[in-house]
């Protein structure tokens, strides 16, 4: 097996990391989704360590609050025990879970040990079954997932880890930099390993894989695959980012500065060899020999490095006493403490008449299962409450004046409810990219944004183009860009900051004090200087091949002309330029007099080559949609949400985005279904398509009759302030504008009510004004709660749940099973897009709250932006994956309630089955990484998918 | 000469401390108390006679001090560390004039009284005064972290704690010669390094999940508060003297 295959076999253990600029919520344990949820979590825990469930005390507090129903806890406990010899002891097990387990750690008490006599049979049983009997196995388990240098540091007290990780991070942050620094690393286009060879002066020809092979040989690594995993886990954030880059060939930084995980491995191993070289014990053979000879000492030092030795043993180690004796004392004490704990549990459960060794087995089993037991009981309680509410019938027969499409995002729930309550309005929910994946190039930007879920690659390019004069805007924009660039250059240059601070440093005080003490006024002041963006439209229609050719010809002509005018003394005619173009692109003979250096300049500096022409052509061919594509996307949109008849006067399609200041995680608050971007362009695109007469004619032929007076209007929902802003209003006539006014008034009322509702859960906000302040406060770590507390998704008609309050906790997707095909194509689309995004968001939150140190990003307070790809702690650390504590915790306690995504689908069981079968989400659905619940109104039954089977949980 | 020798013995613990520290039968706590008593007697004696110590004795203390500094790297036990901090400061106590010696010595003993109480607390809660495994206490036992931070910040010679003020006063009034430079540099940076090493390990960082943390009791807090009040009083006295 090649080294590459060994690496490929373990690389999925670390999660993908997308750059923070387009924060993608994801399941950090995606690599384990081929396993059942419970089993996957067990595996992950063995690899990453840490926690995968909340502490028992947390669940107990929910139980005491009534959020976990005793009935469901007992049911799950019974199901669990039925598979064992302890089926008769449900009540005892319940008592253990409720009363004893939360005190589990305190039962291992040194003071009590001194005054308790231990049962000999129990001590014997624990001794026989402990790993302490086999020192080799114990040593191996202690060294698991430890590199050579880590074991060396632990045993000999060296600090090689710090040096190796620091050097690795320093190289990575410089190589992977995306213009955060002004002093970029040279020769990055050679690729990561080749650049590293120059960086570290490795002066012989080799490739990353051969180099890795060479170092592994030198370090005497016996199992390369396991050692690769060990190394990947050391900085799994950086490894995850490189893994993502290397898998996305279209990612621009990867195209210009290629990197692979094998390069990364070569770098890590290089530093390991470099620093270990000077040590006496510098390979695994020598290390093993040393540990064989000094087994007790090695075990003790490893235990000490893991913080498992108490002060007494640390003192004994310092005093260099007899190490065998110290270890023997330690083992004896550990077993005694374990025995003491079991004995105390036994005393608290006298009714469980089993011999202590058997009792110990039972308690160990309960302890292993309790995390999942609590989690499932909590989920079951919610499921039963929800199902009860969803199956009550409500009818709404008023004809709506407007219908508004919101993203299914949990943050839409409150505003949707309030809009519906404020007037004759109906709302729908759908994945924020609205089923239309686009690469969008904003009018004043040169880069494209992929407005679709991260796993869908858009094939259509949409440009935003101005439709009114914009010279003033351009001028102001150019000026502010220049000022910004000059200031940045002066700030980052090694010499100029001294002069900069002395001369104009005081100018920054205006912003510093203004934003700190008068954020609102300062914001208003700076807004005055901001250029006003002109009205724009989108290039939605496909370009004809002839148009593409003409456009490219003009583009290259302009470039050639510009170069020749600025760099040549000779005057060239239009014919000459045309001849040059024909020569450079199509290889026609050249009859124009021009120097070879000038030709080289055009080819190498300005890339006027046939390859570039083909690339540009391919790009331009992607611009816009054919009419058929437009029709399909729009029809799918309407059918997905079930809006195919009774169209109201206005159909408002809203995108959403968040506003905050000084927040590297801002994109995590934008639309997840649009790859962490604002989803307004998708909304505007659909509205432009929907308002086209030819599209309506074609839709009529397909049975969807949109009245002429119905107008599709785009809007943007600001999730921080709950304001809804309408766009493209200039397309409305006077009468329509008057009618829209009442809608706008209702939306304002709804926004006010939504803010008031959110105030009760938002810290440091006493009134509406505070909510607005959060958008401009640069010290605010929590501008909004975002997607925290998300718990489920509902796919079905709005009428089924319109009467319920979900407090921004449910993703709401509109779906009408009656208009879906027999193959459940619509539901499959929902599974393939929104459900995948929902699962990623849900599990990202789950793991970030369960163990923020491993799966989260830690506190924002310590974060620094690195290389413009992410954040790390202090001046160097691993790239922080997951969510910061401020997004999931409140005053150190869990604000987000971690449960799997409770996925309610109002559809016949058969249709859901077909959708699951055809969906790319099949694996995680069937492996129960979500909790599917099917509300089959035809069969009048509710099914829950659990333990690999559909179970009827309610008949109505 | 005899006076110099007695002070050297009392302030450095020579030769009894190097011998006693190897005896496993003698508890670290007792050695710590004995050292404190030794330094206290030295301070009282020097305040009675009021003589300056000759340079060779200061130089000898400095050599021993460097050895002690090295030893502090080898221990994580607060009793042992307290004793070493005390003897590490011996060259400064011998270098400065008696009045400053008394004030700096009292501040030092007071900081170490705080460390002693923290050692007692560690022993009670974590079975030993060894702090190696007791990491990241700031996040879990904030009172314990606060007191330990104050004592080690004082020992690290940060103003406005009295140690720093009396250190400054002492060196300002001492005769400046090459030995003065050596002692000042070694004591200033040495104290800082010892304190920072302890704080980096036990006060900061991540808490150890294998440990059940318990904070200092209200009674202990009151005692620490008392030490802090004396600290403030000494700082005020120090400021008064420096300004005078």
Coordinates of C-alpha atoms in Angstrom, one line a residue, chain A residues 163-626:
Chain A
X163 CA 9.0 24.3 18.7
X164 CA 7.8 21.9 16.1
X165 CA 4.2 23.1 16.2
X166 CA 5.3 26.8 16.2
X167 CA 7.5 26.3 13.1
X168 CA 4.8 24.3 11.3
X169 CA 2.2 27.0 12.0
X170 CA 4.5 29.8 11.0
X171 CA 5.2 28.2 7.6
X172 CA 1.6 27.3 7.0
X173 CA 0.3 30.7 7.9
X174 CA 2.8 32.3 5.5
X175 CA 2.3 29.9 2.7
X176 CA -1.5 29.8 2.9
X177 CA -1.8 33.6 3.4
X178 CA -4.4 35.3 1.3
X179 CA -2.9 38.8 1.3
X180 CA -3.1 39.5 5.0
X181 CA 0.6 40.3 5.0
X182 CA 2.3 42.8 2.7
X183 CA 5.5 40.6 2.7
X184 CA 4.3 37.5 1.0
X185 CA 6.3 34.3 0.9
X186 CA 8.2 33.9 -2.4
X187 CA 7.8 31.1 -5.0
X188 CA 4.5 29.9 -3.6
X189 CA 3.3 29.0 -7.1
X190 CA 5.8 26.1 -7.0
X191 CA 3.4 24.3 -4.6
X192 CA 3.6 23.9 -0.8
X193 CA 6.3 21.2 -0.6
X194 CA 8.6 22.7 -3.3
X195 CA 8.3 26.1 -1.5
X196 CA 9.1 24.4 1.7
X197 CA 12.2 22.9 0.2
X198 CA 13.4 26.4 -0.5
X199 CA 12.3 27.6 2.9
X200 CA 14.2 24.9 4.7
X201 CA 17.0 24.5 2.3
X202 CA 16.3 20.9 1.3
X203 CA 18.7 20.9 -1.6
X204 CA 18.1 17.6 -3.3
X205 CA 15.4 16.6 -5.8
X206 CA 12.5 14.8 -4.2
X207 CA 8.7 14.9 -3.9
X208 CA 6.6 15.1 -0.8
X209 CA 5.7 11.4 -0.7
X210 CA 9.4 10.3 -1.1
X211 CA 10.4 12.7 1.5
X212 CA 7.8 11.4 3.9
X213 CA 9.0 7.9 3.2
X214 CA 12.5 8.9 4.0
X215 CA 11.7 10.6 7.3
X216 CA 9.4 7.7 8.4
X217 CA 12.2 5.3 7.8
X218 CA 14.6 7.5 9.8
X219 CA 12.1 7.8 12.7
X220 CA 11.5 4.0 12.5
X221 CA 7.8 4.4 12.2
X222 CA 6.2 1.0 12.0
X223 CA 2.6 1.9 11.2
X224 CA 2.5 4.9 8.8
X225 CA -1.3 5.0 8.5
X226 CA -1.7 5.3 12.3
X227 CA 1.2 7.8 12.4
X228 CA -0.4 10.0 9.7
X229 CA -3.6 10.1 11.8
X230 CA -1.7 11.0 14.8
X231 CA 0.0 13.9 13.0
X232 CA -3.3 15.1 11.4
X233 CA -4.9 15.3 14.8
X234 CA -2.2 17.6 16.2
X235 CA -3.4 20.6 14.2
X236 CA -6.7 19.3 12.8
X237 CA -7.9 22.8 11.9
X238 CA -5.0 23.5 9.6
X239 CA -5.1 19.9 8.3
X240 CA -8.8 20.3 7.6
X241 CA -8.2 23.5 5.7
X242 CA -5.5 21.9 3.5
X243 CA -7.8 18.9 3.0
X244 CA -10.6 21.2 1.8
X245 CA -8.3 23.2 -0.5
X246 CA -6.7 20.1 -2.1
X247 CA -10.2 18.8 -2.8
X248 CA -11.5 21.9 -4.5
X249 CA -9.6 22.5 -7.7
X250 CA -11.7 25.6 -8.4
X251 CA -10.6 27.3 -5.2
X252 CA -8.5 30.2 -6.5
X253 CA -5.8 30.2 -3.8
X254 CA -5.4 26.5 -4.4
X255 CA -5.0 27.0 -8.1
X256 CA -2.2 29.6 -7.7
X257 CA -0.5 28.1 -4.6
X258 CA -1.2 24.4 -4.7
X259 CA -1.0 22.3 -1.5
X260 CA -1.8 18.7 -0.5
X261 CA -2.1 16.8 2.7
X262 CA 1.0 14.9 1.7
X263 CA 2.9 18.2 1.5
X264 CA 1.6 19.0 4.9
X265 CA 2.7 15.7 6.3
X266 CA 6.2 16.2 4.8
X267 CA 6.5 19.5 6.5
X268 CA 5.4 18.2 9.9
X269 CA 7.7 15.2 9.7
X270 CA 10.6 17.4 8.5
X271 CA 10.3 19.5 11.7
X272 CA 10.0 16.4 13.8
X273 CA 13.2 15.0 12.3
X274 CA 15.0 18.3 12.6
X275 CA 14.2 18.8 16.3
X276 CA 14.5 15.2 17.3
X277 CA 17.8 14.8 15.5
X278 CA 19.8 16.4 18.4
X279 CA 18.2 14.2 21.0
X280 CA 19.8 11.0 22.1
X281 CA 16.5 9.1 21.7
X282 CA 15.5 10.1 18.3
X283 CA 13.5 7.2 16.8
X284 CA 10.9 4.7 17.8
X285 CA 13.3 1.8 18.2
X286 CA 15.4 3.7 20.7
X287 CA 12.3 5.0 22.4
X288 CA 10.8 1.5 22.8
X289 CA 14.1 0.1 24.1
X290 CA 14.2 2.9 26.7
X291 CA 10.6 2.4 27.7
X292 CA 11.2 -1.4 28.0
X293 CA 14.1 -0.8 30.4
X294 CA 12.4 1.9 32.3
X295 CA 8.8 0.9 32.0
X296 CA 7.5 2.1 35.4
X297 CA 9.2 5.5 35.0
X298 CA 7.9 5.9 31.5
X299 CA 4.3 5.1 32.5
X300 CA 4.5 7.5 35.5
X301 CA 5.9 10.3 33.3
X302 CA 3.2 9.7 30.7
X303 CA 0.6 9.8 33.4
X304 CA 2.0 13.0 34.7
X305 CA 2.0 14.7 31.3
X306 CA -1.7 13.8 31.0
X307 CA -2.4 15.3 34.4
X308 CA -3.4 12.0 35.9
X309 CA -1.0 12.0 38.8
X310 CA -2.0 13.6 42.0
X311 CA 0.4 15.9 43.9
X312 CA 1.7 13.1 46.1
X313 CA 3.0 11.1 43.2
X314 CA 4.4 14.2 41.6
X315 CA 6.3 14.8 44.8
X316 CA 7.5 11.3 44.8
X317 CA 8.7 11.6 41.2
X318 CA 10.5 14.8 42.0
X319 CA 12.2 13.0 44.9
X320 CA 13.3 10.2 42.5
X321 CA 12.0 7.5 44.8
X322 CA 11.7 3.8 43.7
X323 CA 9.6 4.1 40.5
X324 CA 8.3 0.6 40.6
X325 CA 7.0 1.2 44.1
X326 CA 5.4 4.5 43.1
X327 CA 3.6 2.9 40.2
X328 CA 2.5 0.0 42.4
X329 CA 1.1 2.5 44.9
X330 CA -0.6 4.4 42.1
X331 CA -2.2 1.2 40.7
X332 CA -3.4 0.1 44.1
X333 CA -4.8 3.5 44.9
X334 CA -6.7 3.7 41.6
X335 CA -8.2 0.3 42.0
X336 CA -9.2 1.1 45.6
X337 CA -10.8 4.4 44.5
X338 CA -12.7 2.5 41.7
X339 CA -13.8 -0.1 44.2
X340 CA -14.8 2.5 46.7
X341 CA -17.0 4.2 44.1
X342 CA -18.8 0.9 43.2
X343 CA -19.2 0.1 46.8
X344 CA -20.9 3.4 47.5
X345 CA -23.2 3.0 44.5
X346 CA -24.1 -0.4 45.8
X347 CA -24.9 1.0 49.2
X348 CA -27.2 3.5 47.5
X349 CA -28.9 0.8 45.5
X350 CA -29.5 -2.0 48.1
X351 CA -32.5 -3.3 46.2
X352 CA -30.2 -4.5 43.4
X353 CA -29.2 -7.9 44.7
X354 CA -26.2 -8.9 42.7
X355 CA -22.7 -9.8 43.7
X356 CA -20.4 -6.8 43.6
X357 CA -18.4 -7.9 40.5
X358 CA -21.6 -8.3 38.5
X359 CA -23.0 -5.1 40.0
X360 CA -19.9 -3.4 38.8
X361 CA -20.4 -4.6 35.2
X362 CA -24.0 -3.3 35.3
X363 CA -22.9 0.1 36.6
X364 CA -20.2 0.3 34.0
X365 CA -22.8 -0.5 31.3
X366 CA -25.2 2.2 32.5
X367 CA -22.4 4.8 32.7
X368 CA -21.4 4.0 29.1
X369 CA -24.9 4.3 27.8
X370 CA -26.3 7.2 29.8
X371 CA -25.2 10.0 27.5
X372 CA -27.1 8.6 24.6
X373 CA -30.0 7.6 26.9
X374 CA -30.4 11.2 28.1
X375 CA -30.1 12.6 24.6
X376 CA -32.7 10.4 23.1
X377 CA -35.1 11.0 26.0
X378 CA -34.7 14.7 25.5
X379 CA -35.4 14.4 21.8
X380 CA -38.3 12.0 22.3
X381 CA -39.9 14.5 24.7
X382 CA -39.7 17.3 22.1
X383 CA -40.9 15.0 19.4
X384 CA -44.0 13.9 21.2
X385 CA -44.8 17.5 22.2
X386 CA -44.4 18.7 18.6
X387 CA -46.3 15.8 17.1
X388 CA -49.2 16.5 19.4
X389 CA -49.3 20.1 18.3
X390 CA -48.7 19.3 14.5
X391 CA -51.6 16.9 14.4
X392 CA -54.2 19.4 15.6
X393 CA -56.2 20.7 12.6
X394 CA -56.4 24.4 11.8
X395 CA -57.8 26.1 8.7
X396 CA -57.0 29.5 7.3
X397 CA -59.3 30.5 4.5
X398 CA -58.6 34.2 4.1
X399 CA -57.1 35.1 0.7
X400 CA -53.6 36.6 1.3
X401 CA -52.7 39.9 -0.2
X402 CA -49.1 39.0 -0.2
X403 CA -47.0 35.9 0.0
X404 CA -43.5 36.1 1.3
X405 CA -40.8 33.5 0.7
X406 CA -38.3 33.4 3.5
X407 CA -35.2 31.2 3.9
X408 CA -36.0 28.1 6.0
X409 CA -33.4 29.5 8.5
X410 CA -34.6 29.3 12.1
X411 CA -34.3 33.1 12.4
X412 CA -37.2 33.5 9.9
X413 CA -39.7 31.8 12.2
X414 CA -40.5 34.7 14.5
X415 CA -40.7 37.3 11.7
X416 CA -42.9 35.0 9.6
X417 CA -45.3 34.4 12.5
X418 CA -45.5 38.2 13.2
X419 CA -46.0 39.1 9.5
X420 CA -48.9 36.6 9.3
X421 CA -50.4 38.1 12.4
X422 CA -50.1 41.6 11.2
X423 CA -52.2 41.4 8.1
X424 CA -53.5 39.3 5.2
X425 CA -50.1 37.8 4.5
X426 CA -48.9 34.3 4.0
X427 CA -45.3 33.1 4.3
X428 CA -43.4 30.2 2.8
X429 CA -40.0 28.7 3.7
X430 CA -37.4 27.4 1.4
X431 CA -33.6 26.9 1.3
X432 CA -32.0 30.3 1.1
X433 CA -30.4 29.8 -2.3
X434 CA -34.0 29.2 -3.5
X435 CA -33.0 26.2 -5.6
X436 CA -31.0 28.4 -8.0
X437 CA -27.2 28.0 -7.5
X438 CA -25.4 30.9 -8.9
X439 CA -21.9 32.3 -9.1
X440 CA -22.4 35.9 -8.5
X441 CA -20.1 38.8 -9.3
X442 CA -21.2 42.0 -7.5
X443 CA -21.0 45.2 -9.5
X444 CA -18.1 46.7 -7.6
X445 CA -16.1 43.5 -6.9
X446 CA -13.9 41.4 -9.1
X447 CA -14.4 38.0 -7.4
X448 CA -17.3 35.7 -7.6
X449 CA -19.4 34.4 -4.8
X450 CA -20.9 30.9 -4.9
X451 CA -24.4 31.4 -3.8
X452 CA -25.4 27.8 -3.1
X453 CA -24.7 25.2 -0.5
X454 CA -21.0 24.3 -0.2
X455 CA -21.5 20.9 -1.8
X456 CA -23.3 22.2 -4.9
X457 CA -21.1 23.8 -7.6
X458 CA -23.0 26.5 -9.5
X459 CA -22.8 26.3 -13.3
X460 CA -24.3 29.7 -14.1
X461 CA -22.5 33.0 -13.7
X462 CA -24.5 36.2 -12.9
X463 CA -23.0 39.7 -13.1
X464 CA -24.5 42.6 -11.4
X465 CA -24.5 45.6 -13.7
X466 CA -25.4 49.2 -13.1
X467 CA -28.5 50.6 -14.9
X468 CA -27.9 54.2 -14.1
X469 CA -24.9 56.6 -14.3
X470 CA -22.4 55.8 -11.6
X471 CA -19.3 58.0 -12.2
X472 CA -19.7 59.6 -8.8
X473 CA -19.9 56.2 -7.1
X474 CA -16.8 55.0 -9.0
X475 CA -14.8 58.1 -8.1
X476 CA -15.6 57.9 -4.4
X477 CA -15.0 54.2 -4.3
X478 CA -11.7 54.5 -6.0
X479 CA -10.7 57.3 -3.6
X480 CA -11.6 55.3 -0.5
X481 CA -9.8 52.2 -2.0
X482 CA -6.7 54.2 -2.6
X483 CA -6.7 55.8 0.9
X484 CA -7.3 52.3 2.4
X485 CA -4.4 50.8 0.4
X486 CA -2.0 53.6 1.3
X487 CA -2.9 53.3 5.0
X488 CA -2.6 49.5 5.0
X489 CA 0.8 49.7 3.2
X490 CA 2.1 52.3 5.6
X491 CA 0.9 50.3 8.5
X492 CA 2.4 47.0 7.4
X493 CA 5.7 48.3 6.1
X494 CA 8.5 47.6 8.6
X495 CA 9.7 51.2 8.7
X496 CA 6.7 53.5 8.2
X497 CA 4.5 52.8 11.2
X498 CA 6.7 55.1 13.4
X499 CA 6.1 58.0 11.2
X500 CA 2.5 57.1 10.6
X501 CA 1.7 57.1 14.3
X502 CA 3.5 60.3 14.9
X503 CA 2.0 62.2 12.0
X504 CA -1.6 61.1 11.5
X505 CA -2.1 58.6 14.3
X506 CA -4.3 61.1 16.1
X507 CA -6.8 60.9 13.2
X508 CA -7.7 57.4 14.2
X509 CA -8.7 58.6 17.6
X510 CA -11.9 60.0 16.1
X511 CA -12.9 56.5 15.0
X512 CA -11.6 54.9 18.2
X513 CA -13.4 57.1 20.6
X514 CA -16.4 57.6 18.4
X515 CA -17.1 53.9 17.9
X516 CA -16.5 53.2 21.5
X517 CA -18.5 55.9 23.2
X518 CA -20.9 57.1 20.4
X519 CA -21.3 54.2 18.1
X520 CA -24.5 55.4 16.5
X521 CA -23.4 58.9 15.8
X522 CA -20.1 57.8 14.5
X523 CA -21.7 55.2 12.2
X524 CA -24.0 58.0 10.8
X525 CA -21.0 60.3 10.3
X526 CA -19.0 57.6 8.4
X527 CA -22.1 56.7 6.4
X528 CA -22.1 60.2 4.9
X529 CA -18.8 59.6 3.2
X530 CA -19.8 56.2 1.8
X531 CA -20.7 56.2 -1.9
X532 CA -24.3 55.5 -2.8
X533 CA -24.5 52.3 -4.9
X534 CA -26.3 52.9 -8.2
X535 CA -29.4 50.9 -9.2
X536 CA -28.4 47.6 -10.7
X537 CA -29.7 44.7 -12.7
X538 CA -28.4 41.1 -13.4
X539 CA -27.1 39.4 -16.5
X540 CA -29.7 36.6 -16.4
X541 CA -29.9 35.7 -20.1
X542 CA -27.4 33.5 -21.8
X543 CA -25.0 35.1 -24.2
X544 CA -25.0 33.9 -27.8
X545 CA -21.7 32.3 -29.0
X546 CA -21.3 35.2 -31.4
X547 CA -21.7 37.7 -28.6
X548 CA -19.1 35.9 -26.6
X549 CA -16.6 36.0 -29.4
X550 CA -17.2 39.7 -30.0
X551 CA -16.9 40.5 -26.3
X552 CA -13.6 38.6 -26.0
X553 CA -12.3 40.3 -29.2
X554 CA -13.1 43.7 -27.7
X555 CA -11.6 42.8 -24.4
X556 CA -8.3 41.6 -25.9
X557 CA -8.2 44.5 -28.3
X558 CA -8.5 46.9 -25.4
X559 CA -5.7 45.3 -23.4
X560 CA -3.4 45.2 -26.4
X561 CA -4.1 48.8 -27.2
X562 CA -3.5 49.9 -23.6
X563 CA -0.2 48.0 -23.4
X564 CA 1.0 49.4 -26.7
X565 CA 0.0 53.0 -25.9
X566 CA 1.7 53.0 -22.5
X567 CA 4.8 50.9 -23.4
X568 CA 5.6 51.6 -27.0
X569 CA 6.8 54.7 -28.8
X570 CA 5.2 53.6 -32.1
X571 CA 1.6 54.3 -33.0
X572 CA -0.4 51.2 -34.0
X573 CA -3.5 51.3 -36.1
X574 CA -6.7 49.3 -35.3
X575 CA -5.7 46.9 -38.1
X576 CA -2.3 46.3 -36.5
X577 CA -4.0 45.5 -33.2
X578 CA -6.4 43.2 -34.9
X579 CA -3.5 41.4 -36.6
X580 CA -1.7 41.1 -33.2
X581 CA -4.9 39.7 -31.7
X582 CA -5.3 37.1 -34.5
X583 CA -1.6 36.2 -34.2
X584 CA -1.6 35.7 -30.4
X585 CA -4.9 33.9 -30.1
X586 CA -5.3 32.0 -33.4
X587 CA -1.6 31.7 -34.4
X588 CA -2.1 33.7 -37.7
X589 CA 1.1 34.9 -39.4
X590 CA 2.2 38.3 -38.1
X591 CA 2.9 41.1 -40.5
X592 CA 3.1 43.9 -38.0
X593 CA 6.5 45.2 -36.8
X594 CA 6.8 44.7 -33.1
X595 CA 9.6 43.7 -30.8
X596 CA 9.9 40.2 -29.3
X597 CA 10.0 41.7 -25.8
X598 CA 6.7 43.4 -26.3
X599 CA 5.2 40.2 -27.6
X600 CA 6.5 38.4 -24.6
X601 CA 5.1 41.0 -22.4
X602 CA 1.6 40.5 -23.9
X603 CA 1.9 36.8 -23.6
X604 CA 3.4 36.4 -20.2
X605 CA 2.4 39.5 -18.3
X606 CA -1.1 40.0 -19.8
X607 CA -1.8 36.3 -20.6
X608 CA -3.0 37.0 -24.1
X609 CA -2.8 33.3 -25.1
X610 CA -5.1 30.7 -26.8
X611 CA -5.4 29.0 -23.4
X612 CA -6.5 32.2 -21.7
X613 CA -8.9 32.8 -24.5
X614 CA -10.5 29.4 -24.1
X615 CA -10.8 29.9 -20.4
X616 CA -12.4 33.3 -20.7
X617 CA -14.7 31.9 -23.4
X618 CA -15.8 29.0 -21.1
X619 CA -16.4 31.5 -18.4
X620 CA -18.5 33.7 -20.6
X621 CA -20.5 30.8 -21.8
X622 CA -21.5 30.3 -18.2
X623 CA -23.0 33.7 -18.0
X624 CA -26.8 33.7 -17.4
X625 CA -29.4 31.0 -18.0
X626 CA -31.1 29.7 -21.1

